[in-house]
Short mmCIF file of C-alpha atoms in Angstrom, two decimals:
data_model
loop_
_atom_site.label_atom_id
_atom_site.label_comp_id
_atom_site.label_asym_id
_atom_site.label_seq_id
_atom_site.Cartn_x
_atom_site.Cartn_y
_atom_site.Cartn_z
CA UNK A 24 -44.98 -60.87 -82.61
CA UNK A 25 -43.57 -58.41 -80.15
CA UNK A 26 -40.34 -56.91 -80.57
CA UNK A 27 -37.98 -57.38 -77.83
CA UNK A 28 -35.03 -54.40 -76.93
CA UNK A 29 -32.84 -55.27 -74.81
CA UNK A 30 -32.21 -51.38 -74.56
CA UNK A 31 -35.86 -50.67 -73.39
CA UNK A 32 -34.85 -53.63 -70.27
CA UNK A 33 -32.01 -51.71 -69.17
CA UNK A 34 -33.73 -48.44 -69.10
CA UNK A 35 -36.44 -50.06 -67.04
CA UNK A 36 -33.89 -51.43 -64.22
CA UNK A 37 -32.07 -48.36 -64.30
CA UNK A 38 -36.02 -46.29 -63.27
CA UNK A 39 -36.46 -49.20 -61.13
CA UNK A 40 -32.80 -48.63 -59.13
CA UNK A 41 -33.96 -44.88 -58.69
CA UNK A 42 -36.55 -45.28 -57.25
CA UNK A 43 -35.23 -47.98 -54.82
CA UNK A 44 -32.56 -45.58 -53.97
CA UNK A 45 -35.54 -42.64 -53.76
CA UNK A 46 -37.54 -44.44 -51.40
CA UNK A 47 -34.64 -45.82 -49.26
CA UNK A 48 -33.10 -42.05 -48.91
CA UNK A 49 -37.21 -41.23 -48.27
CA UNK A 50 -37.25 -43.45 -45.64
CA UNK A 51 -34.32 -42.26 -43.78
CA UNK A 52 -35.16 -39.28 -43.57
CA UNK A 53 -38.92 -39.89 -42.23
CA UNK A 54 -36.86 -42.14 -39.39
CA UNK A 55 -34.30 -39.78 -38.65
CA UNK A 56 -37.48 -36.87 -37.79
CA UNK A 57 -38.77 -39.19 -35.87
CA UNK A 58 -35.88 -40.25 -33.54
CA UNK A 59 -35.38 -36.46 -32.91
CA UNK A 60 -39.06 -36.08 -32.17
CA UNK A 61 -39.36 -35.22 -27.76
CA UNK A 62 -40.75 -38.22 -26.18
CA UNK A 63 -41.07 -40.51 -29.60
CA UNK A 64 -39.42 -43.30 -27.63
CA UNK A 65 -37.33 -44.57 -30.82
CA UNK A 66 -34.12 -44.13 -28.97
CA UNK A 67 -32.48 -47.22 -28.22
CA UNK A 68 -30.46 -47.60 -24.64
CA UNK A 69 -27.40 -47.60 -26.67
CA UNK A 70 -27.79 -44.52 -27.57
CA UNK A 71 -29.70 -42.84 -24.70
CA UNK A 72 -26.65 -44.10 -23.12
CA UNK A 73 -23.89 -42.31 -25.65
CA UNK A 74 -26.03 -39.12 -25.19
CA UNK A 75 -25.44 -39.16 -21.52
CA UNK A 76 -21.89 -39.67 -21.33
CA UNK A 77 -20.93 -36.76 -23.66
CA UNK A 78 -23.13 -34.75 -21.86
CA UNK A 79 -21.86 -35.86 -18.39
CA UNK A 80 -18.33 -35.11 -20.18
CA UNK A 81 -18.95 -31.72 -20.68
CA UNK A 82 -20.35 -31.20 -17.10
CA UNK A 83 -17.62 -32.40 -15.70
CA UNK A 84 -14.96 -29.81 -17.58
CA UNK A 85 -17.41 -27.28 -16.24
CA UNK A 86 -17.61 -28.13 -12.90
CA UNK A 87 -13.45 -28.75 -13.24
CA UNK A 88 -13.13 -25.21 -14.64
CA UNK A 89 -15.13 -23.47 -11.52
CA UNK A 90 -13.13 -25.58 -9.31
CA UNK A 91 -10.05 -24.43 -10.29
CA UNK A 92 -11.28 -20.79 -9.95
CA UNK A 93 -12.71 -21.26 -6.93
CA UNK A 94 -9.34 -22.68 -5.64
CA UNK A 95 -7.64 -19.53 -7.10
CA UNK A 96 -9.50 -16.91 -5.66
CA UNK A 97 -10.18 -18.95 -2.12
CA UNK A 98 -7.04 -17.69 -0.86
CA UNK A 99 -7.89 -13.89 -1.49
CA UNK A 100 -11.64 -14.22 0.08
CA UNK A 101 -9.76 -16.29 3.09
CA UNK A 102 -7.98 -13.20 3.55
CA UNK A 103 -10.07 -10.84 3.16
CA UNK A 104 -12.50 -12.34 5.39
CA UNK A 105 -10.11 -12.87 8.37
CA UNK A 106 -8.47 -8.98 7.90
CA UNK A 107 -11.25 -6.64 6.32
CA UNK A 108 -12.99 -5.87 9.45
CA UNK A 109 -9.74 -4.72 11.09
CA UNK A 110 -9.90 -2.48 8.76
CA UNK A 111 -12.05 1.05 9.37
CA UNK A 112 -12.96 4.47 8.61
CA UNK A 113 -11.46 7.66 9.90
CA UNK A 114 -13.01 11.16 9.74
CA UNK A 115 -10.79 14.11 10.56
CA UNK A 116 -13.12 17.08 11.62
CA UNK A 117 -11.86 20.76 12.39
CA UNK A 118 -13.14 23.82 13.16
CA UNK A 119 -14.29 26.06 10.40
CA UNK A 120 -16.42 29.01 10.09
CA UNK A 121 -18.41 27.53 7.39
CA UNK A 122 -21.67 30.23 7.42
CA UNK A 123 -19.36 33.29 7.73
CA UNK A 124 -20.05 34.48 4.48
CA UNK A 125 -23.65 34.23 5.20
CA UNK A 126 -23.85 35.06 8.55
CA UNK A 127 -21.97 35.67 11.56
CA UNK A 128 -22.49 32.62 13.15
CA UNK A 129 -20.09 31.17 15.52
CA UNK A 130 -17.16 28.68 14.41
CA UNK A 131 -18.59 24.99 13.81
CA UNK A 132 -16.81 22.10 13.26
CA UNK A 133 -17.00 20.31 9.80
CA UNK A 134 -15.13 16.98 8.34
CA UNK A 135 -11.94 18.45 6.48
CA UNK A 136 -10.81 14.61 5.31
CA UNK A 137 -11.30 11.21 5.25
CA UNK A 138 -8.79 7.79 5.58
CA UNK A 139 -8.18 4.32 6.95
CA UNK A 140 -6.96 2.89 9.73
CA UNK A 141 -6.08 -0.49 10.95
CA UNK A 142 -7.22 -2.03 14.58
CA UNK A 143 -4.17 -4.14 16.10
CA UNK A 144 -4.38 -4.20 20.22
CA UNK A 145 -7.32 -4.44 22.04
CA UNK A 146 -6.31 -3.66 25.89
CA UNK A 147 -7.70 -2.45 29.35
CA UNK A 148 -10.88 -2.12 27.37
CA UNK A 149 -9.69 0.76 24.61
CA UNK A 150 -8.52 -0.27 20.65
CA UNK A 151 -6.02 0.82 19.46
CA UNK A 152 -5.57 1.94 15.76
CA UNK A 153 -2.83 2.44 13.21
CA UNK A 154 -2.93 5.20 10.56
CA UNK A 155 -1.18 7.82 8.81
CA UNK A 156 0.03 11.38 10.50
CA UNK A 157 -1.36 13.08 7.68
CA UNK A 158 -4.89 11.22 7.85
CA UNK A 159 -6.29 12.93 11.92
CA UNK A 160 -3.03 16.25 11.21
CA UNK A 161 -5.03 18.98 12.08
CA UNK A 162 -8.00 17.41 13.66
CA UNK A 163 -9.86 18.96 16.30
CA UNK A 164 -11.85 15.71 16.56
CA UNK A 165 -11.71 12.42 15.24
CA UNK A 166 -14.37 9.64 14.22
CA UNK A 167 -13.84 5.94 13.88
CA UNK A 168 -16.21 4.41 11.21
CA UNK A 169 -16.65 0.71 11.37
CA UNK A 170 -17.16 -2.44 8.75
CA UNK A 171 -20.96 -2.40 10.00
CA UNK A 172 -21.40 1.18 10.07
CA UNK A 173 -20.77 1.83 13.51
CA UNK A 174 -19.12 5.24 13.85
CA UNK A 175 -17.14 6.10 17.90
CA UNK A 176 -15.54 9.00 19.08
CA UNK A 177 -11.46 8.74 18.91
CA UNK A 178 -8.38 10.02 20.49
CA UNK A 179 -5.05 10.53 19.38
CA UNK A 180 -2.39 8.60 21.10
CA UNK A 181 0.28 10.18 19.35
CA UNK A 182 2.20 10.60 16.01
CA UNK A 183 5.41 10.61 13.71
CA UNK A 184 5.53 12.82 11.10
CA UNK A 185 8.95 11.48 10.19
CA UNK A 186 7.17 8.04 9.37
CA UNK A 187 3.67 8.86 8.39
CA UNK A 188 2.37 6.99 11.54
CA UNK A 189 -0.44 8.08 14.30
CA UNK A 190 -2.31 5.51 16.71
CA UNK A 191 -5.59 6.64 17.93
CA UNK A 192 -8.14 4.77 20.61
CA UNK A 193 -11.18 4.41 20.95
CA UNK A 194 -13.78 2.19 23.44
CA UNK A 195 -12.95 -2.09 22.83
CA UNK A 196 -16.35 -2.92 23.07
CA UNK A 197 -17.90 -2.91 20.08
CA UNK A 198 -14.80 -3.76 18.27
CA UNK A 199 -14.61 -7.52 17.10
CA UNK A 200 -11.65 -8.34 14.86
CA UNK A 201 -8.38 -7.62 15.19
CA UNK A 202 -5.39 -7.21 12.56
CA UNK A 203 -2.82 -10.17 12.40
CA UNK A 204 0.63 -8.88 11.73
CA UNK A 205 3.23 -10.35 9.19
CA UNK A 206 6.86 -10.10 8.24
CA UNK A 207 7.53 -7.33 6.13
CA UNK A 208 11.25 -8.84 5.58
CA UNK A 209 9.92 -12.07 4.78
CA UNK A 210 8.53 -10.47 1.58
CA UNK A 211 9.12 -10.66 -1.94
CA UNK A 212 9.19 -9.71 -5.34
CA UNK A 213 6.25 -10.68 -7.55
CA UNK A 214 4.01 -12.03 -4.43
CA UNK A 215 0.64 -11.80 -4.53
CA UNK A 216 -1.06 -8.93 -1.80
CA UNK A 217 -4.50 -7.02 -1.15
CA UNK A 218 -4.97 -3.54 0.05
CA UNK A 219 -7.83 -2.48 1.72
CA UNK A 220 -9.57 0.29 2.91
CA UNK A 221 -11.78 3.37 2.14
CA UNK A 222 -10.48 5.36 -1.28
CA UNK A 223 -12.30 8.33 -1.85
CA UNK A 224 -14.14 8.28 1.27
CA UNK A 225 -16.60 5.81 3.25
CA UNK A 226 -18.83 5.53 0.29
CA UNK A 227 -16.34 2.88 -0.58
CA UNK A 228 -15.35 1.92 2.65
CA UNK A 229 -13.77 -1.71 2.71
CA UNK A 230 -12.80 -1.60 -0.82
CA UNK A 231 -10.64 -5.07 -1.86
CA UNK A 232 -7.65 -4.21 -4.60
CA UNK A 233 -5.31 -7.06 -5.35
CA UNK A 234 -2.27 -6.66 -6.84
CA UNK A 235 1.61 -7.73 -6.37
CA UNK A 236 4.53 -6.74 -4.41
CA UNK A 237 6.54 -4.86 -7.11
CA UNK A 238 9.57 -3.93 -5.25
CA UNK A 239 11.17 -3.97 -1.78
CA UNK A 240 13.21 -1.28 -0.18
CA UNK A 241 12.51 1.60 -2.37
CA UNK A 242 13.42 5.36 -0.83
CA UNK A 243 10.92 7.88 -1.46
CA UNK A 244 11.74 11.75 -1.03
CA UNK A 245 9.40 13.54 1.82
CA UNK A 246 9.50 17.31 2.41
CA UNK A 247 7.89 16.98 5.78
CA UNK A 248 7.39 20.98 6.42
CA UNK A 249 6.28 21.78 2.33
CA UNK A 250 8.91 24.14 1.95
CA UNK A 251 10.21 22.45 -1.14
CA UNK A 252 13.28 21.03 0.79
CA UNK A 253 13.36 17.09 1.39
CA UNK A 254 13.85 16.21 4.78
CA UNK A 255 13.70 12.40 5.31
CA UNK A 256 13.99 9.58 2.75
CA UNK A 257 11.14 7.08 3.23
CA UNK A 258 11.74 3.80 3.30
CA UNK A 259 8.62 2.11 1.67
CA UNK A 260 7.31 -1.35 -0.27
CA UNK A 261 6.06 -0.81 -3.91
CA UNK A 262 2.49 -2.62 -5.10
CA UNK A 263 0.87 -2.22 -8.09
CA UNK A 264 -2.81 -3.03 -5.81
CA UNK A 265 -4.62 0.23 -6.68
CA UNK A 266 -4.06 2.77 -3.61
CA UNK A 267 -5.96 6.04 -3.96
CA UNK A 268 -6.92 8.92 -1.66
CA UNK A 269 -8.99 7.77 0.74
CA UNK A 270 -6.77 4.43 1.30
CA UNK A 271 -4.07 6.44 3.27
CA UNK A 272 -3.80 4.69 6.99
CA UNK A 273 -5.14 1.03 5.51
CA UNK A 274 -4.14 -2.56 5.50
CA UNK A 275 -1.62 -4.24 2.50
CA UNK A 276 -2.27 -7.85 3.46
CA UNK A 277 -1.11 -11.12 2.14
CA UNK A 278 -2.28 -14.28 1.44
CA UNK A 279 -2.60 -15.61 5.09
CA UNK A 280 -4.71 -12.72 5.61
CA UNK A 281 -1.33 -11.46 7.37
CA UNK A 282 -0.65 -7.17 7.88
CA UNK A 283 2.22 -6.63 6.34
CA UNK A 284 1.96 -2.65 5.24
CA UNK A 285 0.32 0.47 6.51
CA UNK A 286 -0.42 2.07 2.43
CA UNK A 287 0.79 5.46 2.74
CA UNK A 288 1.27 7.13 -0.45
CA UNK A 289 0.47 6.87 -3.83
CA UNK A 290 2.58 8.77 -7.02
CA UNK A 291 -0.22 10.19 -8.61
CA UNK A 292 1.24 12.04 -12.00
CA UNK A 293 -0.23 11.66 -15.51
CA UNK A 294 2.87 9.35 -17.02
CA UNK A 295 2.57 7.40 -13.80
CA UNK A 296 0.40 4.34 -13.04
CA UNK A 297 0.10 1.41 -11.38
CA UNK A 298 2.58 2.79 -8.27
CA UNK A 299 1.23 2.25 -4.65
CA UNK A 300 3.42 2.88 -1.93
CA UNK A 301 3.22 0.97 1.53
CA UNK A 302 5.34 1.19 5.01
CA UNK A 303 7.04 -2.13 5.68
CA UNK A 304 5.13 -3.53 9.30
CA UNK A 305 8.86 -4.20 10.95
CA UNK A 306 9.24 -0.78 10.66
CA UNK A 307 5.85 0.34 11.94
CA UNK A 308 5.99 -1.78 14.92
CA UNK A 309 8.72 0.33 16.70
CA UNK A 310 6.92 3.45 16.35
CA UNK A 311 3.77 2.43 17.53
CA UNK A 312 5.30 0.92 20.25
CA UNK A 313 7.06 4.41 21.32
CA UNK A 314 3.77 6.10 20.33
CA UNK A 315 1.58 3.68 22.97
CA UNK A 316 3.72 4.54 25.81
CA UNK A 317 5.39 7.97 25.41
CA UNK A 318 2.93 9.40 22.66
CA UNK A 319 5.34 10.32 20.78
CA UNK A 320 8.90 8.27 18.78
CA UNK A 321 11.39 8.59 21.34
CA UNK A 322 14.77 9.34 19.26
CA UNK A 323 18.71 10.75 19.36
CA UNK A 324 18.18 14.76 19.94
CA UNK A 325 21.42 16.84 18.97
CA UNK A 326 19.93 20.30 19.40
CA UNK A 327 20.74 21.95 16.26
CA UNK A 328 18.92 23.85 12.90
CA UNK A 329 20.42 22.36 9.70
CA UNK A 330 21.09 23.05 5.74
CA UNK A 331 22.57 21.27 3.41
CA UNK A 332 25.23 22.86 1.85
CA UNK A 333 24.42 21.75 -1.90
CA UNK A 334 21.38 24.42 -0.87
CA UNK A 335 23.85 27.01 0.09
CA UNK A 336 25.03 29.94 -2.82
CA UNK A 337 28.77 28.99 -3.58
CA UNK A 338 29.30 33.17 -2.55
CA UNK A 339 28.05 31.34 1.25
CA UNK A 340 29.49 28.64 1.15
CA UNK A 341 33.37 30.11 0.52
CA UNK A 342 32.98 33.74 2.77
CA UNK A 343 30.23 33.00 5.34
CA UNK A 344 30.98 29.11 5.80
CA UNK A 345 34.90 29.39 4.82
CA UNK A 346 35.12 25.99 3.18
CA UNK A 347 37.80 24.80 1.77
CA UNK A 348 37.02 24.74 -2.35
CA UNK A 349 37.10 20.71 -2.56
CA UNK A 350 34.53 20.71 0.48
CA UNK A 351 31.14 20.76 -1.68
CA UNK A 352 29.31 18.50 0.57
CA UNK A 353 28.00 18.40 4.54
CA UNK A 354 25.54 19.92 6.45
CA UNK A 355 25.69 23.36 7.71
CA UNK A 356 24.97 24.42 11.53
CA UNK A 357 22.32 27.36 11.09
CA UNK A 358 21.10 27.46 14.95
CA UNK A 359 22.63 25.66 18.07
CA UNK A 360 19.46 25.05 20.84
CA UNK A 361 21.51 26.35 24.55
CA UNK A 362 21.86 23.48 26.88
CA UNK A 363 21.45 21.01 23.93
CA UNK A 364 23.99 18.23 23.96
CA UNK A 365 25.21 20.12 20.89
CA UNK A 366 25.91 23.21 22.36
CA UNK A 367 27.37 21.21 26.00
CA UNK A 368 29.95 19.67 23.13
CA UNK A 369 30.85 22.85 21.51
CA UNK A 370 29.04 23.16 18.54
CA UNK A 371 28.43 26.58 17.05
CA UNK A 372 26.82 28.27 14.01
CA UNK A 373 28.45 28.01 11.10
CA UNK A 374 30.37 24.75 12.02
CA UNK A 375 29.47 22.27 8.75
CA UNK A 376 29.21 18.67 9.60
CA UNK A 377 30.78 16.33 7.58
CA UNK A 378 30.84 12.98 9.29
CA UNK A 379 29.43 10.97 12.07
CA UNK A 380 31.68 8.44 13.82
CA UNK A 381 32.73 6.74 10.46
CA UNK A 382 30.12 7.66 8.06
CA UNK A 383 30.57 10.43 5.45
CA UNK A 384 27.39 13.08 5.92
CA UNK A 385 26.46 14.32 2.69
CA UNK A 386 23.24 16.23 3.50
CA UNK A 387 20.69 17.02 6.03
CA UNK A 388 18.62 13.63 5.08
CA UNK A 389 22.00 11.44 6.20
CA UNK A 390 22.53 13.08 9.16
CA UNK A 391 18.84 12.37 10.30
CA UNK A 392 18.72 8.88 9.41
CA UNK A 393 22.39 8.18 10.87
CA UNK A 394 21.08 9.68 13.89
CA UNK A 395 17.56 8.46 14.06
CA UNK A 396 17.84 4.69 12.66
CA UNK A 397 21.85 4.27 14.36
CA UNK A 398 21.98 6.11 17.61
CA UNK A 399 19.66 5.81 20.60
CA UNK A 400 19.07 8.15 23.66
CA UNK A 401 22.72 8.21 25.63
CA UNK A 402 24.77 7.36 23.10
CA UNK A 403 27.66 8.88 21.66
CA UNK A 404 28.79 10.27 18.42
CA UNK A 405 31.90 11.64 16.98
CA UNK A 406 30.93 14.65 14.82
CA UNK A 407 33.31 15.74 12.16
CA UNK A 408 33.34 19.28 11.06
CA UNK A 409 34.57 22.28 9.43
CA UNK A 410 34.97 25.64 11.57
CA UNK A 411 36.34 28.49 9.57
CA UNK A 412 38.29 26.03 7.09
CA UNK A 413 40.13 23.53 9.57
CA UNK A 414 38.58 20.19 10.15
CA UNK A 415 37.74 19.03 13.57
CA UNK A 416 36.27 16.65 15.99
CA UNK A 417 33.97 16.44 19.16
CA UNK A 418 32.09 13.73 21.07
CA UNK A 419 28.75 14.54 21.50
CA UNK A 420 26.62 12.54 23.98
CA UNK A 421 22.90 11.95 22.51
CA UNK A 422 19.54 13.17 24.86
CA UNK A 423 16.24 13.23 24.30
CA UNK A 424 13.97 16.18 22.98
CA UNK A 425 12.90 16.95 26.56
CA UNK A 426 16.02 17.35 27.96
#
């Protein structure tokens, strides 16, 4: 008679339960391969249908994320497309004896710089361009390089060295596009702009930079002549859009594919970055204008050679000027043109100028832009003055150069 253990029972349900529980994990597992098998056709529509959705989900952010850059940078290609072929090449070539170390061969002509320049005016079938002075100064010839490569012969209208500005012309016909022009004044701080043009010559011509306007307004010292003496304050728009040699004479644009700067300059030190300088369009209007029909910036002539007496020796400016000691400002009279409307009012070497109507004159920079920005051809101006220590007056009635 058998012996019964209820022990030995247990132990069997127990090996019984693990392998239940062996088998049922088995079993899962050999399923779950198969469902991810390609083509195994276990996939239910339920879930064929989940599947879809999440993918369609992340489509969707995709196509929401390119979207939304597309928008973004839509309105920079909108304006570059509408103003980048107003936009060209110019070549300033002069004469230069390039083989005379080799030879004696006779003077040739050779390209002594590169810049940009913006079409604006199609008329009586010439184009007419906007640049920089310094871009064709010099130039014994000048060639226009086109968005497509086409290069034409150009001529100089005219320039300003005062401004930075020159329009040339060349034949209409193959040109195609022509610059829009904005509001400079309409500007402001923080807006989005492009410059383009041809930095470092035309192996980059058309070159996009995009940037913002970083100030408005700002005066930048020129020494016109380079002899380490400013003579005009420029009156310019800062951008942070990357402006390098090369981009002198082309377009700042903004978002309506709108002109709104002639890039002029650019600060180029090693503690300084990011500063591109730009001529406001309301003030390059003018000039061009003057420069298409006189060739030249018709403005206020006085006659007269000038120093500021800050640059005068204090031993000049108390026994050759005889100014009285609290007198440590003005401009000093160093030349008087004869028949100028200077000299027809009385003016005479020596004499230091001190004020204009009712503006103080501090230096030779004031007088000029008093004179240039105030006055026009046949006006008149009180001058106020020092002769020999006394202060006096005279009306002086304003020509131009050519009288």
């Amino acid at each position: 008679m058998g012996y019964y253990d209820q022990n030995d029972e247990n132990q069997n349900k127990r090996k019984k339960s693990h392998t239940s529980y062996f088998l049922a994990g088995l079993g899962g597992v050999i399923i779950g391969a198969l469902l991810m098998l390609p083509g195994s056709g276990l996939l239910n529509n339920d879930d064929n249908e989940i599947t879809t959705e999440k993918s369609t989900g992340s489509e969707s952010t995709e196509q929401a994320q390119q979207n939304l850059t597309v928008d973004v940078t839509s309105a920079v290609t909108n304006a570059v497309d509408k103003a980048s072929d107003a936009v060209v090449g110019i070549t300033n070539i002069q004469e230069t004896n390039f083989w005379s170390q080799e030879s004696n061969a006779e003077d040739s002509s050779a390209e002594a710089g590169t810049g940009s320049g913006v079409v604006y005016k199609k008329d009586g079938g010439k184009a007419y361009i906007v640049t920089n002075n310094h871009v064709i100064e010099g130039a014994n010839e000048l060639e226009v390089t086109l968005s497509d490569g086409t290069k034409l012969p150009a001529e100089l209208q005219g320039s300003d060295p005062w401004t930075d500005l020159a329009v040339i012309v060349v034949n209409g016909d193959k040109i195609k596009t022509i610059a829009e022009f904005g509001k400079s004044g309409k500007l402001k701080p923080g807006e989005p702009v492009i410059a383009i043009g041809n930095p470092l010559g035309l192996q980059f011509s058309g070159s996009i930079t995009q940037g913002i306007i970083s100030g408005l307004e700002r005066t930048i010292e020129v020494d016109i002549n380079e002899d380490g003496q400013v003579d005009w304050n420029a009156e310019v728009i800062q951008t942070d859009a990357a402006i390098n040699p090369g981009n002198s004479g082309g377009a700042l644009v903004n978002m309506s594919g709108q002109v709104i700067g002639i890039n002029s300059m650019k600060i180029a030190e090693n503690a300084v970055e990011g500063i591109g300088l730009s001529i406001p369009i309301d003030s390059v209007i003018p000039i061009i204008n003057d420069i298409e029909e006189f060739g030249e910036v018709k403005r206020a002539f006085l006659g007269v050679n000038l120093a500021s007496v800050e640059e005068i020796s204090q031993y000049h400016q108390q026994n050759t000027l005889k100014l009285p000691r609290k007198v440590t400002s003005g401009v000093a009279i160093t030349g008087v043109q004869s028949n100028s409307p200077a000299s027809k009012a009385g003016l005479k070497e020596f004499d230091v100028v001190v004020g204009m109507d009712n503006e103080k004159i501090h230096d030779v920079v004031e007088l000029r832009k008093y004179l240039y920005n105030e006055k026009k051809i046949g006006d008149k101006v009180k001058i106020i003055y020092y002769r020999d220590g006394k202060k006096e007056t005279t009306e002086v009635t304003l020509s131009s150069s050519e009288i």
